[in-house]
XYZ file of C-alpha atoms in Angstrom:
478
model
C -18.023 6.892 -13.190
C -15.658 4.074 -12.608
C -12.214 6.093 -11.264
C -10.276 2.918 -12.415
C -12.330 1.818 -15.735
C -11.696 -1.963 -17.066
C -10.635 -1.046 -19.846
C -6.718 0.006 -21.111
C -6.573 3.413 -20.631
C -3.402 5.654 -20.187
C -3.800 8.712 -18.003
C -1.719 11.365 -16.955
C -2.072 11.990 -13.233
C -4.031 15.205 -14.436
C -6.488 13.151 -16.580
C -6.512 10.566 -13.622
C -7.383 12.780 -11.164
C -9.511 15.617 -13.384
C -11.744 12.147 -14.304
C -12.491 11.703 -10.187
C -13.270 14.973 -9.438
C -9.983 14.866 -7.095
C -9.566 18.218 -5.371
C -5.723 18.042 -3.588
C -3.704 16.773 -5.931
C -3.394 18.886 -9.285
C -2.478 18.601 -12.003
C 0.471 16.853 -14.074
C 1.584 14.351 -16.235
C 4.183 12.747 -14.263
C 5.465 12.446 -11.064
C 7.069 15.601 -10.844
C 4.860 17.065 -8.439
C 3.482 20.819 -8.859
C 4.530 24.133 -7.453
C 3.487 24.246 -3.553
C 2.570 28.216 -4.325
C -0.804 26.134 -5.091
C -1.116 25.076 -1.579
C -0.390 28.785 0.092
C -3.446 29.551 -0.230
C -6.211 26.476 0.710
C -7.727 26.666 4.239
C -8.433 23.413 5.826
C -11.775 23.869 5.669
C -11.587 24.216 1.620
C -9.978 20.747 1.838
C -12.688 18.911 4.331
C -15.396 20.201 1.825
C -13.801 18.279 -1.606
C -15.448 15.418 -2.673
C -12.169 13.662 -2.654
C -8.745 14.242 -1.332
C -5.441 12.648 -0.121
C -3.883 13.012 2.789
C -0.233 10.795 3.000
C -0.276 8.706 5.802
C 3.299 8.891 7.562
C 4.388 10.886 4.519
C 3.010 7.574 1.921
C 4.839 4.860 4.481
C 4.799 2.436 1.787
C 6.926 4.374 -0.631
C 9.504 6.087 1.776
C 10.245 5.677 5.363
C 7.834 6.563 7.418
C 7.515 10.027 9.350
C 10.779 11.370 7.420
C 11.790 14.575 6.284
C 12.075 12.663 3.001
C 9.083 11.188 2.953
C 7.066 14.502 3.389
C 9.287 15.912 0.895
C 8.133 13.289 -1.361
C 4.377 13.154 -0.634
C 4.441 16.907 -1.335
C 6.326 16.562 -4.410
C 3.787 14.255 -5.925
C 0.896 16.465 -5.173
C -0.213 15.604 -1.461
C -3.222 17.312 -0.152
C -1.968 17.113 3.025
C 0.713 15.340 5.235
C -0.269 13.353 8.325
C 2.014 13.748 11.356
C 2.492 11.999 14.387
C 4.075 13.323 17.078
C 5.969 12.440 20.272
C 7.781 14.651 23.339
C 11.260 13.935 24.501
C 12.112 13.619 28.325
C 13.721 17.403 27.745
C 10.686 18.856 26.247
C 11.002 18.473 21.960
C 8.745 17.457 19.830
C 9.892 14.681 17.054
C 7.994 12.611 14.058
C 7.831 8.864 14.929
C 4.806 7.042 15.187
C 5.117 4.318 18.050
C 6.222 5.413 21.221
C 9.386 3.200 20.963
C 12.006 2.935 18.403
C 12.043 -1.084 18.658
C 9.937 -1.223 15.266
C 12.173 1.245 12.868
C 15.440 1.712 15.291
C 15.871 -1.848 16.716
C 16.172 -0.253 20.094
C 13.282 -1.385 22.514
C 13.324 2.221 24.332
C 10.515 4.763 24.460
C 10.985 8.074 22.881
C 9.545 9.920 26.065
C 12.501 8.500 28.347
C 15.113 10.553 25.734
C 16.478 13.354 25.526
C 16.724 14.854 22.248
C 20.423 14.237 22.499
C 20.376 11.154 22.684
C 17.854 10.642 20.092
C 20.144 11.971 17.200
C 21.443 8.822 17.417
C 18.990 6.522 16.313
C 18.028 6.323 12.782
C 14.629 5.095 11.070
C 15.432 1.720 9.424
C 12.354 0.192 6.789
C 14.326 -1.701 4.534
C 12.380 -5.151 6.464
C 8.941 -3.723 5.187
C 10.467 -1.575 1.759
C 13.459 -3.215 0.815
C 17.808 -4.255 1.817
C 18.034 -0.580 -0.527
C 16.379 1.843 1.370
C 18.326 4.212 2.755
C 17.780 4.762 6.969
C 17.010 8.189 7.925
C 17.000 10.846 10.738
C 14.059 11.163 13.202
C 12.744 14.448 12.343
C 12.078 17.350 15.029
C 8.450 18.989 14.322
C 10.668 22.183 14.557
C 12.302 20.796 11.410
C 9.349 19.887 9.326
C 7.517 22.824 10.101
C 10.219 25.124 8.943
C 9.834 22.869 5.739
C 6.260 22.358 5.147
C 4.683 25.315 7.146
C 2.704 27.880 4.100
C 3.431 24.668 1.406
C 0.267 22.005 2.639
C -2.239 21.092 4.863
C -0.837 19.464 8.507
C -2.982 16.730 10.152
C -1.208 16.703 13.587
C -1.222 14.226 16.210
C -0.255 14.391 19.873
C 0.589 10.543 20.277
C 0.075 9.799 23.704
C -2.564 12.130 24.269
C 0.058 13.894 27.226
C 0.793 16.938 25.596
C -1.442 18.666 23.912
C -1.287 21.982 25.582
C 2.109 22.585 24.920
C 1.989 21.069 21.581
C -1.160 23.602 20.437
C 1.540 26.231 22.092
C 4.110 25.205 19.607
C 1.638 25.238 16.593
C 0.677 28.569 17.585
C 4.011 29.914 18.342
C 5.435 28.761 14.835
C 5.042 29.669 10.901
C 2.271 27.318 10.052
C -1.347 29.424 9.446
C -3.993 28.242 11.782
C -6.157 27.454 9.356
C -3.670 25.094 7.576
C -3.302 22.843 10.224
C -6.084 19.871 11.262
C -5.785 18.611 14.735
C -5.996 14.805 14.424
C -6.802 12.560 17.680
C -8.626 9.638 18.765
C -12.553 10.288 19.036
C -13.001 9.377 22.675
C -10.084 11.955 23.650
C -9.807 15.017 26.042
C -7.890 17.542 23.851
C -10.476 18.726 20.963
C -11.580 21.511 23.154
C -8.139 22.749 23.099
C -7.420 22.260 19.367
C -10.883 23.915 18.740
C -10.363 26.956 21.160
C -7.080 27.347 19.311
C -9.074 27.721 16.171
C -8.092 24.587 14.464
C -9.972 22.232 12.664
C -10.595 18.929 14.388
C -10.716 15.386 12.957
C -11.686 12.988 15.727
C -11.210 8.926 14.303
C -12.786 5.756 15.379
C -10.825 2.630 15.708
C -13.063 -0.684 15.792
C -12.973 -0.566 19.627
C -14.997 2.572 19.635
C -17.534 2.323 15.918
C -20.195 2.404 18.567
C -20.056 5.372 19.429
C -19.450 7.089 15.894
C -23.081 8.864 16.919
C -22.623 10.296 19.740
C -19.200 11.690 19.268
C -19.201 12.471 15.874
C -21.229 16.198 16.133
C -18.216 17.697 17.659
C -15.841 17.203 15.403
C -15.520 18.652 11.919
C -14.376 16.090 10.660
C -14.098 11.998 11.490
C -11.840 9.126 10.767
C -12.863 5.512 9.997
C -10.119 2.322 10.210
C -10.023 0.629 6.934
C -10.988 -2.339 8.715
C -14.943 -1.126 9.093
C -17.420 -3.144 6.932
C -19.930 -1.203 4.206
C -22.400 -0.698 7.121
C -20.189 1.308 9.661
C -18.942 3.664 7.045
C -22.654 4.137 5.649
C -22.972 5.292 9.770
C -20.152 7.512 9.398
C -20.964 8.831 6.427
C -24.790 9.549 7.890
C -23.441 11.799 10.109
C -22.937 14.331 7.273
C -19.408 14.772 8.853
C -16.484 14.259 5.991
C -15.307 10.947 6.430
C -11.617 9.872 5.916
C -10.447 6.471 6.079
C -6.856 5.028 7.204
C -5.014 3.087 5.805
C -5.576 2.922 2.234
C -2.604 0.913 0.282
C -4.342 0.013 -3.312
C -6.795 1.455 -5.819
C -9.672 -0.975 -5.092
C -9.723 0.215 -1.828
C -10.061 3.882 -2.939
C -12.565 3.080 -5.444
C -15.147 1.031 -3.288
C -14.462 3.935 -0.837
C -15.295 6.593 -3.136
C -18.424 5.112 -3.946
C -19.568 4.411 -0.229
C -19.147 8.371 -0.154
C -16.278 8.237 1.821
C -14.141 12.052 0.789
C -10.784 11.494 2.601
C -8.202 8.951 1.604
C -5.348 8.988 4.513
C -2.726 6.761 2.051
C 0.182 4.944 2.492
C 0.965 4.209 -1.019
C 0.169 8.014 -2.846
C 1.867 7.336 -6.084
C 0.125 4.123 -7.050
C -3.164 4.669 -5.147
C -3.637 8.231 -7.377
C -3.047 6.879 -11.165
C -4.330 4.078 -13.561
C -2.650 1.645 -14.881
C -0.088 3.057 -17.658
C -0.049 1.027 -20.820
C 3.548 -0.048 -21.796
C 4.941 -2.531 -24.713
C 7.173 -4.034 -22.064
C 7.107 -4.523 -18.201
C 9.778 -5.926 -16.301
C 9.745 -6.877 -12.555
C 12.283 -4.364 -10.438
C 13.859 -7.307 -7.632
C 17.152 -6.324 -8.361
C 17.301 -3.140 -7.336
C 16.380 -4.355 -3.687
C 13.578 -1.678 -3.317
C 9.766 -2.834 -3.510
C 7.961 -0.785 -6.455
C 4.969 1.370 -6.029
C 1.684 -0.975 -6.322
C 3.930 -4.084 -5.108
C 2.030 -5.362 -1.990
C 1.874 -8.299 0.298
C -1.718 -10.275 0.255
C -1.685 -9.347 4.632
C -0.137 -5.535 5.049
C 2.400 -6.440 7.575
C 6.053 -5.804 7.967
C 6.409 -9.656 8.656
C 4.339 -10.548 5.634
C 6.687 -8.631 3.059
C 8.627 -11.473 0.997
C 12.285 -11.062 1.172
C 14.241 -9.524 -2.020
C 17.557 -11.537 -3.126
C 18.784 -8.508 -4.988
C 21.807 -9.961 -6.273
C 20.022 -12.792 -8.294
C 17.343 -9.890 -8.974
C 14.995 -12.300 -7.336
C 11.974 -12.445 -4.665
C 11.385 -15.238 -2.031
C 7.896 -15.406 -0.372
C 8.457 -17.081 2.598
C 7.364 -20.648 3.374
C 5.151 -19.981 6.882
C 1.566 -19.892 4.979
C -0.126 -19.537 2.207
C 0.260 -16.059 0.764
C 0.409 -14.379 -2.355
C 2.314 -10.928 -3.522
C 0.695 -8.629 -5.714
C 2.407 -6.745 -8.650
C 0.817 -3.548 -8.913
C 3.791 -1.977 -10.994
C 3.396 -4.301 -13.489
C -0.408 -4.197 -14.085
C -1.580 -3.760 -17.437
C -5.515 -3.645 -18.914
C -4.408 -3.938 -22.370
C -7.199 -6.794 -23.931
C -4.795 -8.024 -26.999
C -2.233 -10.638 -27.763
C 0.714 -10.911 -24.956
C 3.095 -13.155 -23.156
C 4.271 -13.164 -19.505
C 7.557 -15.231 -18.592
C 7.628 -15.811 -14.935
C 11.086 -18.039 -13.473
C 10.514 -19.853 -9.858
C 12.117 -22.627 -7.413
C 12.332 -23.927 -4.138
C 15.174 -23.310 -2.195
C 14.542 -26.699 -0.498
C 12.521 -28.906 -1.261
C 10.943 -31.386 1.683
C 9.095 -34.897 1.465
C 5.599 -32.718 0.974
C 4.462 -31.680 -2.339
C 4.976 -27.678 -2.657
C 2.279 -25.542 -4.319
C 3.348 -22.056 -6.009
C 2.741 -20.184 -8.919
C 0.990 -17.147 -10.934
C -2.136 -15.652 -10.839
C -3.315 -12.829 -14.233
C -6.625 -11.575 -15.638
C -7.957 -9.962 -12.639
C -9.674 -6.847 -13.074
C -8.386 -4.763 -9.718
C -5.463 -5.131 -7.305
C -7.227 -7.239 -4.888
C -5.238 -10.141 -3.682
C -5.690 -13.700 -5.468
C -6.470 -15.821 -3.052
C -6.588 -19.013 -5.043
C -9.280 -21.781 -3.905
C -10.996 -19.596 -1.122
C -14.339 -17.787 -0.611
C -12.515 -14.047 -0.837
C -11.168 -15.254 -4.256
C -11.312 -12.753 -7.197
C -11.895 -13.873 -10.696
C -9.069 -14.636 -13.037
C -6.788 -17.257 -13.808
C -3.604 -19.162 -12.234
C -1.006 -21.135 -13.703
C 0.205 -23.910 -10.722
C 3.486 -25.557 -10.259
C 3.745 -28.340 -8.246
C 7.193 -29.659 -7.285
C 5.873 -33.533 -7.825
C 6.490 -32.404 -11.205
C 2.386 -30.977 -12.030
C 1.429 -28.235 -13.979
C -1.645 -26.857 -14.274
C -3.875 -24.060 -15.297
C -7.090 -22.675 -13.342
C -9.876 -20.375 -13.726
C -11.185 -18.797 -10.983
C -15.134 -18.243 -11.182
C -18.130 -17.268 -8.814
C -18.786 -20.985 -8.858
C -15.623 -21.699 -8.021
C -11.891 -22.500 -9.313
C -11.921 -24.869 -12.497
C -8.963 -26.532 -13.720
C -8.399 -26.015 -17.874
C -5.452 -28.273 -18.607
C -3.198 -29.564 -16.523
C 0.382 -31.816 -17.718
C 2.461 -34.011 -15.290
C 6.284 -33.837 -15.512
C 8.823 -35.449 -13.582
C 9.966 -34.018 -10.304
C 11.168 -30.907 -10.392
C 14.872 -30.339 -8.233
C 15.542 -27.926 -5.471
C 17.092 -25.098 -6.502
C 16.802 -25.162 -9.800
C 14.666 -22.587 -12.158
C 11.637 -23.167 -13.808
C 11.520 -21.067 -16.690
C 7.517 -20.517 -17.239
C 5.698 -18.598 -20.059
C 2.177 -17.839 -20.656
C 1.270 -16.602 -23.940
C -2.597 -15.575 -25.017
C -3.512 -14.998 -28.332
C -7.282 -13.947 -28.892
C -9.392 -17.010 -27.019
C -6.503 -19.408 -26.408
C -3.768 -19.589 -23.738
C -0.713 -21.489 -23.945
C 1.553 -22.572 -21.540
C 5.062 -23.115 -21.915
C 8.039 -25.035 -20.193
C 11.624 -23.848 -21.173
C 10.326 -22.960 -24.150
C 8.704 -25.784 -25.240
C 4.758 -26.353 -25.494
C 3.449 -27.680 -22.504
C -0.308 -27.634 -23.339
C -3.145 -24.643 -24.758
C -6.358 -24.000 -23.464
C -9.720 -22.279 -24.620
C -10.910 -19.442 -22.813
C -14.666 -17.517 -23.595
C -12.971 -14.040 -24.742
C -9.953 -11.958 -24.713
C -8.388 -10.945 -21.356
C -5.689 -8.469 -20.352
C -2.774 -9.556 -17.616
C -4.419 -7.142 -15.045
C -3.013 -7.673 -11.816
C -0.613 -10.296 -11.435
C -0.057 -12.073 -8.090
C 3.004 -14.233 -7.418
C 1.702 -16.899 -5.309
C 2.606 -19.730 -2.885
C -0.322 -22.582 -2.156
C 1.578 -24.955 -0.162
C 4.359 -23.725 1.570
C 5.095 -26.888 3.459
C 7.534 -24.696 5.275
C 9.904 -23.677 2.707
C 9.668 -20.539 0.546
C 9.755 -20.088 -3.152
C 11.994 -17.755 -5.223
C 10.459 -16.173 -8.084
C 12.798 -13.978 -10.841
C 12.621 -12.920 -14.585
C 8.585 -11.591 -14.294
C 8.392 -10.074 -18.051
C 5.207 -9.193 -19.479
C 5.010 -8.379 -23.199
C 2.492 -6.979 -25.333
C 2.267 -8.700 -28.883
């Protein structure tokens, strides 16, 4: 069964989810969430025996800010199977939330967590607006204390002693608080020294395997309950994994492609960054309109390389996005995807900043089936289509095929002017598409059937150094 089909479909998260045989997250048509009474009473070996489940990686990291009190609150809102936690000790002895074991990355401060007291942690704050946006809000560093008087009896825990220092008195803490044994999975790096301890404490183990260590996934494997593949392992190391007859969970997964191809490589565990995209279809709509302006990156919205440096920056006031000029990259607009094979229109504004004495590339990729990125004129590229701007004043349309890009029409303008916007539109109608300049035709072109928008991908092909804005992405149903 195809958990995303290719065709438009509209699906509640409880149709979604009933249709993929999802155990973990239940049932609803929104994002509401559902009552965490449902939680009270699943054991964590209940959850390591469904054929597929969610765990929120840093509480969904690329929704809220990472290992937060909000972001768990979230992630459990919207139906998390379970929460992953990462953990770190202070120099007096608490344990707090944070993933690395400095606070340079989210606090600016280049200081590791273990040479603080807790004192003097309260006054650092987690800061992601670099990787989700100028509008997120910082937040607190969370004590476990805290979050386990929140989430203790409501979900499943997957808990991590960072360092690998502390595990003795962290098991101590686990034992000593309101969480159930038996809702708690103790999460650690396969070639560790603490699962003895974990197990003896009568937790569940989950041992993962970073690419440093895939050959061992064998011999380590049988002592675990359950083991953990990086996302970065090709179709033959999880096939290994999954051999083991061990459930198999994979970190990180950010899109819906990835969960698919998972799911069908038998993979049971999704440890996700981005929960409330990642566990629905695309939702048909009349009318989609990009979000820029409100300075906070939508759920789906994704850089083509999943890096903090890679995320374009938003220009909130001119409700605009600028993908910077350093490479060749591309941004992908999950929000807006849309399967719907009909009659539509999508008006897409862009300019350059700057413009330099090289020719600059950018433009708009549509018509792909999944929310892989469109990387246009290379071997990883998906099929679809792209509509090219060229600041020498070309415009041009391209279809991307297994035998490789082919141009459909292409019209040559006079020079376009640094910052100044191009007002594009696309418009298809049965087998044509038409392309138009400031609403005037620019050219049409013949394609073999009808297509939907799918996923779009704003796009820059030669930076040349500067970036490129893009604004005003509208997609219309007709």
């Amino acid at each position: 069964m195809e958990l995303l089909g290719a065709k438009s479909v509209v699906l509640s998260r409880r149709a979604f989810l009933g249709a993929v045989g999802l155990v973990g997250l239940a049932g609803c048509s929104d994002l509401t969430g559902m009552n965490s009474n449902d939680y009270a009473a699943r054991s964590t070996s209940k959850l390591l025996e469904s054929g597929l489940f969610f765990i929120a990686h840093r509480g969904s990291g690329d929704n809220w800010t990472e290992h937060t009190l909000r972001s768990y609150r979230e992630a459990l809102a919207i139906g998390a199977a379970a929460i992953e936690l990462s953990i770190h000790r202070t120099a007096d002895g608490h344990f707090v939330c944070h993933h690395d074991p400095s606070l340079e990355r989210l606090c600016g401060k280049d200081v590791r967590i273990e040479n603080l007291t807790l004192a003097e942690l309260d006054g650092y704050e987690n800061n992601a607006k670099a990787w989700l946006g100028p509008e997120t809000e910082n937040e607190p560093i969370p004590t476990l204390s805290q979050v386990l008087d929140e989430l203790a009896g409501k979900t499943i825990l997957f808990v991590e002693d960072k360092t690998g220092k502390h595990a003795a008195e962290l098991i101590s803490v686990l034992n000593n608080s309101s969480a159930k044994t038996d809702s708690i999975v103790w999460k650690m790096e396969a070639t560790g020294e603490s699962r003895q301890l974990a197990a003896d404490a009568g937790y569940q183990t989950w041992g993962y395997f970073a690419p440093q260590n895939f050959d061992q996934i064998e011999r380590l494997a049988p002592q675990f309950d359950a083991i953990g593949i990086h996302d970065s392992a090709d179709e033959m190391v999880i096939a290994r994994a999954v051999a083991t007859n061990k459930p198999v969970i994979v970190w990180e997964v950010h899109t819906r492609t990835q969960m698919r191809e998972l799911h069908a490589l038998r993979v049971a565990g999704m440890m996700c960054a981005n929960l409330p995209y990642v566990t629905t279809a695309p939702v048909e709509r009349e009318w989609f309109q990009d979000s820029f302006a409100s300075g906070r990156r939508a759920a789906g919205d994704l850089p083509d390389v999943l890096t903090w440096k890679s995320q374009p920056a938003f220009l909130a006031e001119e409700g605009a996005l600028r993908l910077s000029g350093e490479r060749k990259s591309g941004y992908v607009l999950g929000s807006m995807a849309s399967l719907h094979e009909g009659s539509w229109t999508l008006d897409v504004q862009l300019r350059w900043p700057v413009l330099g004495t090289e020719t600059q590339i950018a433009g708009v990729a549509f018509g792909t089936a999944d929310d892989s990125p469109y990387r246009a004129f290379e071997k990883s590229q998906v099929q679809g289509f792209h509509l090219q701007v060229e600041s020498s004043g070309e415009i041009s349309l391209w279809n991307s095929k297994p035998g490789g890009p082919l141009v459909l029409a292409r019209k040559r303008l006079l020079n376009f002017q640094p910052n100044h916007w191009i007002p594009l539109r696309i418009e298809v109608k049965d087998t044509k598409i038409g392309v138009f300049l400031d609403g005037a035709l620019l050219f049409t072109a013949g394609i073999p059937g009808s297509i939907s928008a799918g996923y779009l991908n704003l796009l820059t092909l030669r930076p040349a150094n500067q970036p490129v804005d893009f604004r005003g992405i509208s997609l219309r149903q007709m």
